[in-house]
Amino acid sequence: MFENIKKEFSTRTLVLIPIAIAINIAIGELVVRLKLPVYLDSIGTVLVGAIAGPWAGALTGGLANLIWGLFNPFAAPFFYVAAAIGLMAGLAGKRGAFQNETPRWVSVVVGAVFVFSLTLFILAFINASTDETGYTSYPSMGQLFSQYIVAFIAAILIGAAIGYFLLQKGGYAGMWGLITGVIAAIISAPTAAYVFGGVTGAGTDLLVAAFRASGGGILASVLAQGSVSDPFDKMLSFMVVWLIVRSLPARFTSR
Amino acid sequence: MNAFSMYAARESGLHSLHPLTKILMTLLLVAAGLALPGNWTGYFIVVFIIFPLAFWGRVFLNLLSTTWKVSLPFAISVILIQSFFWGEGTPIFEIGVLSPKWEGAMFAAVSMGKIILVMSGFLLFSMTTRPDTLMITLKQAGVPSSIAYIIVTTLQIVPSFQRKALTILDAQRSRGLETEGNLYVRARAFIPIILPLVLGSLMEVEERAIAIESRGFNSGKKETSLIEIPDTPLQKVIRRVILFGIFAFIVFGVLWRL
Amino acid sequence: MKIIINNLHFTYPTGLEALKGISLTINPGEQVAIVGQNGAGKTTLVRHFNGLLKPTSGAISIGEWETTKYSTAKLASRVGYVFQNPDEQLFSRDVLAEVSFGPRNLGYEKSKADELVKRAMALTELNDKAETNPYDLSPTWRKMVALASIIAMDTPIIIFDEPTTGQDAVNVARIANVIAELKREGRTVVTITHDIDFCAENFERIIALAKGQVLLDGLARDVLGQGEILAQTYVEPPQLTRLGKRLGLKETITKQDQFLNAIARD
Ligand SMILES: Nc1ncnc2c1ncn2[C@@H]1O[C@H](COP(=O)(O)OP(=O)(O)OP(=O)(O)O)[C@@H](O)[C@H]1O
Ligand SMILES: [Mg+2]
């Protein structure tokens, strides 16, 4: 294992990492300038994972947030989340997620399954009830299906459309991005909730507000917000990197 | 922010402290604020420790205005969300469905204390520490030279990346790419702008790698440096104490909450 | 399409006044070179042509369009701008896609766009490289891809910012050839250059800028004949011109064939 780690940190990787962090920052600012409703500020991190491997990706993510923390102290406490994203990108890369094209029907299935699960999760959350003793009970799947059948069908159709038109041939990379986003949402929620009172000062706070309004606790609302916006954001990031890797000139990839 | 640095050049005792001492001090204050019990500890530390330090470093107004600017969006967000969507509680007022709760507002105020503490602590460090002393400091702290290289190089190249992104934006607009308009139009502009940025910089990787290898980066020889960072035996002792303090606060904070 | 610039001033947000009252008219089909020392304001001036910068005061119009009223993306249908560094615009997986990007943005019909792309690629001698990734080409060929991608937009006006800097002699000749063809097509070409020999050989009109103002403006041989004034903006007349002067030739020499004729006559 140590041999592997050492192999990942060639001089080229070392040079690549600062460039990747600068890319994170420059693209993060560009997204704000273009007023896009996403973050996309870990593209450089994912790129290092894809090109150099999971450990290099993790190091890039961790350092990126710590350095960014010098200017925006809110980024620093989330360094472990960024590291996890880099790590996941590396694992995805090892399995060829960024090099291969996916048949479009696979992308359709990925999109449909994901939006379906998301809908299930949100509906379960909204319909949860807390009794006097503080015990929270969730509705059963059967209950939800019979009550919201239209919503579920719509979710599957929307997901399939996302898969077909957005993921296109990058379905496998997109799927890794979705999974990474779910992990990121779960592990970042406690820090966001306990250290920062559940807000980020960004547009996604509206989602937190919506979940609070539907009766969720602070941690649960942050988690719910994260599970909606993070997977989407990371899916896009992974797909952009998939596109970048495919656009790499031969003289870069041949080495 | 012109260069990627918040450094404010001044002559002060705080400025002349060893960077390692300062960063440990910052971490100690943050650890204390988050670990110690009491809702208002964060505010207390900011007002009675960080502000006086900022006076000493002659960056008080600078720190105050920057902290204000960066914290404001969080403040607005946390106060609105936590007070209006608190659930059960004592209403402040009621207008139709709108009914903010005292408990929520209190929670928001407590959260803001922590936010302002983290914010002002790190900003104070950034403002009083020359970025170019960072490399040497990191090495002295036992950080491997490759990590130090990454941190220092990043701080150096970020401004040029920010400029390059803007130039590419201009170049593509000159080719008829719309960058304003509805969401679809703006989203479509994204790829043609980021690809030249990423591909162009990946092309530099090889050149930089060769340059570094020829300089003998991985040779393991000890490098000499031009900048001297003054350190004192007293500061060395203080740093040990601080390190112990941080550790103690973390242990305390975790145990106390279990 | 006529370019009319009227008492143009521009101040950067830093407070630096880069242009201090420029008035110019550039007629359709003219070949204009802009020269001047570093920091004279050449780039700042031409960035106004396609609306990348908007005047602090004064006005500039392209045809009947005042640039303040149109976005750069709109003005791109009238003014093509080749940036100095090709790496700041190349992003496609192959040269053909790269060259097609501009015409597609401008909304030409498919058949028309294909035709424009084909002509631009032939003119820049890129036909055998259509399927190559631009980043696999040498920097000189990447420059040609950048040229082609703007030429294919079929704009009545084309701007080049220092096209010959860093190019070898073969490629400079290629670029000169491209400019000559654009002239034949009746397009206006405005070129910023530090290469005064290139400027003398290929342009009829020269504008010399100094410290944000027009120092000289006129036919190439008139401008290049004024060595002392040009020296104010650190421009030296071409070797051929200076040689002609030293030989005591009556006319100001700017081109090789002109030089040979004059020698033969005297
Ligand atoms: N983005 C900017 N912000 C502030 N000042 C600028 C900016 N761009 C250029 N300048 C300044 O404006 C002046 C004119 O610059 P400009 O780039 O137009 O000169 P130039 O004639 O093109 O020079 P060069 O031959 O070096 O390209 C210079 O003093 C330059 O430093
Ligand atoms: Mg210039």
Coordinates of C-alpha atoms in Angstrom, one line a residue, chain A residues 74-252:
Chain A
F74 CA -15.8 28.5 6.5
A75 CA -14.1 26.2 4.0
A76 CA -11.4 25.0 6.4
P77 CA -13.5 22.8 8.8
F78 CA -14.9 20.9 5.7
F79 CA -11.4 19.8 4.6
Y80 CA -12.2 16.2 5.4
V81 CA -15.3 16.4 3.1
A82 CA -13.1 17.7 0.2
A83 CA -10.6 15.0 0.9
A84 CA -13.3 12.3 0.7
I85 CA -14.4 13.8 -2.7
G86 CA -10.9 13.5 -4.1
L87 CA -10.6 10.0 -2.7
M88 CA -13.8 8.9 -4.4
A89 CA -12.7 10.5 -7.6
G90 CA -9.6 8.5 -7.5
L91 CA -11.5 5.2 -6.9
A92 CA -13.8 6.1 -9.8
G93 CA -10.8 6.7 -12.0
K94 CA -9.2 3.4 -11.0
R95 CA -12.4 1.7 -12.3
G96 CA -12.3 3.6 -15.6
A97 CA -15.2 5.9 -14.9
F98 CA -13.5 8.8 -16.6
Q99 CA -12.0 7.0 -19.5
N100 CA -15.0 5.0 -20.8
E101 CA -18.2 5.9 -22.5
T102 CA -21.4 4.5 -21.1
P103 CA -24.3 3.4 -23.3
R104 CA -27.1 5.9 -23.0
W105 CA -29.6 3.4 -21.6
V106 CA -27.3 2.9 -18.6
S107 CA -27.3 6.7 -18.0
V108 CA -31.1 6.6 -18.2
V109 CA -31.2 3.9 -15.5
V110 CA -28.7 5.8 -13.3
G111 CA -30.7 9.0 -13.6
A112 CA -34.0 7.4 -12.9
V113 CA -32.9 5.3 -9.9
F114 CA -31.3 8.4 -8.4
V115 CA -34.1 10.8 -8.7
F116 CA -36.5 8.1 -7.5
S117 CA -34.4 7.5 -4.3
L118 CA -34.2 11.2 -3.7
T119 CA -37.9 11.6 -3.9
L120 CA -38.4 8.7 -1.6
F121 CA -36.0 10.2 0.9
I122 CA -37.6 13.6 0.8
L123 CA -41.2 12.3 1.1
A124 CA -40.3 10.1 4.0
F125 CA -38.7 13.1 5.6
I126 CA -41.7 15.4 5.1
N127 CA -44.1 12.7 6.4
A128 CA -42.2 11.7 9.4
S129 CA -44.0 12.4 12.6
T130 CA -42.6 13.0 16.1
D131 CA -44.7 12.0 19.1
E132 CA -44.6 13.6 22.6
T133 CA -41.8 11.3 23.8
G134 CA -39.5 12.7 21.0
Y135 CA -39.6 9.4 19.1
T136 CA -39.7 10.0 15.4
S137 CA -41.5 7.5 13.2
Y138 CA -41.3 7.3 9.4
P139 CA -44.1 6.2 7.1
S140 CA -43.7 2.8 5.4
M141 CA -42.8 2.5 1.8
G142 CA -46.2 1.1 0.9
Q143 CA -47.9 4.1 2.5
L144 CA -45.8 6.5 0.6
F145 CA -46.2 4.7 -2.7
S146 CA -50.0 4.6 -2.5
Q147 CA -50.2 8.2 -1.4
Y148 CA -47.7 9.8 -3.9
I149 CA -47.8 7.4 -6.9
V150 CA -47.9 10.3 -9.3
A151 CA -44.9 12.0 -7.8
F152 CA -42.9 8.7 -8.0
I153 CA -43.8 8.2 -11.7
A154 CA -42.8 11.8 -12.4
A155 CA -39.5 11.3 -10.5
I156 CA -38.6 8.3 -12.6
L157 CA -39.4 10.1 -15.8
I158 CA -37.5 13.2 -14.8
G159 CA -34.6 11.1 -13.7
A160 CA -34.6 9.2 -17.0
A161 CA -34.6 12.5 -18.9
I162 CA -31.7 13.8 -16.8
G163 CA -29.9 10.5 -17.6
Y164 CA -30.6 10.7 -21.3
F165 CA -30.0 14.4 -22.0
L166 CA -27.5 15.4 -19.3
L167 CA -25.5 12.3 -18.4
Q168 CA -25.5 11.2 -22.0
K169 CA -22.4 9.0 -22.5
G170 CA -20.9 9.9 -19.2
G171 CA -23.4 7.9 -17.1
Y172 CA -20.8 6.0 -15.2
A173 CA -18.8 9.1 -14.2
G174 CA -22.1 10.8 -13.3
M175 CA -23.1 7.8 -11.1
W176 CA -19.8 8.0 -9.2
G177 CA -20.5 11.7 -8.8
L178 CA -23.9 11.0 -7.3
I179 CA -22.6 8.5 -4.8
T180 CA -19.8 10.9 -3.9
G181 CA -22.3 13.7 -3.4
V182 CA -24.4 11.5 -1.0
I183 CA -21.3 10.7 1.0
A184 CA -20.3 14.3 1.1
A185 CA -23.8 15.3 2.3
I186 CA -23.7 12.8 5.1
I187 CA -20.3 13.6 6.4
S188 CA -20.5 17.3 6.1
A189 CA -23.9 17.7 7.8
P190 CA -22.7 17.4 11.5
T191 CA -20.1 20.1 11.0
A192 CA -22.5 22.4 9.1
A193 CA -25.2 21.9 11.8
Y194 CA -23.1 22.1 15.0
V195 CA -20.4 24.6 14.0
F196 CA -22.3 26.9 11.7
G197 CA -25.9 26.7 12.7
G198 CA -26.9 24.9 9.5
V199 CA -26.3 27.7 7.0
T200 CA -23.7 28.4 4.4
G201 CA -24.8 31.9 3.3
A202 CA -25.4 30.5 -0.2
G203 CA -28.6 30.0 -2.1
T204 CA -28.9 26.4 -0.9
D205 CA -29.9 27.8 2.5
L206 CA -33.4 28.2 1.1
L207 CA -33.6 24.4 1.0
V208 CA -32.6 24.2 4.6
A209 CA -35.4 26.7 5.3
A210 CA -37.8 24.6 3.4
F211 CA -37.0 21.4 5.4
R212 CA -37.1 23.3 8.7
A213 CA -40.5 24.6 7.7
S214 CA -41.7 21.0 7.1
G215 CA -40.7 20.2 10.7
G216 CA -37.2 18.8 10.4
G217 CA -34.6 19.3 13.1
I218 CA -31.5 21.3 12.3
L219 CA -29.2 18.4 11.6
A220 CA -31.8 16.5 9.6
S221 CA -32.6 19.6 7.6
V222 CA -29.0 20.2 6.8
L223 CA -28.6 16.6 5.8
A224 CA -31.7 16.8 3.6
Q225 CA -30.5 20.0 2.0
G226 CA -27.1 18.3 1.3
S227 CA -28.7 15.2 -0.1
V228 CA -30.5 17.3 -2.7
S229 CA -27.8 19.7 -3.8
D230 CA -24.5 17.8 -3.2
P231 CA -25.2 14.8 -5.4
F232 CA -26.3 17.0 -8.3
D233 CA -23.3 19.3 -7.9
K234 CA -20.8 16.4 -7.7
M235 CA -22.5 14.6 -10.6
L236 CA -21.9 17.7 -12.7
S237 CA -18.3 18.0 -11.4
F238 CA -17.5 14.4 -12.3
M239 CA -19.1 14.8 -15.7
V240 CA -17.1 17.9 -16.4
V241 CA -13.9 16.0 -15.5
W242 CA -15.0 13.1 -17.7
L243 CA -15.3 15.6 -20.5
I244 CA -11.9 17.1 -19.7
V245 CA -10.2 13.7 -19.6
R246 CA -11.7 12.9 -23.0
S247 CA -10.5 16.2 -24.4
L248 CA -6.9 15.7 -23.2
P249 CA -4.5 15.8 -26.1
A250 CA -2.6 12.7 -27.0
R251 CA 0.7 14.1 -25.8
F252 CA -0.6 14.4 -22.3

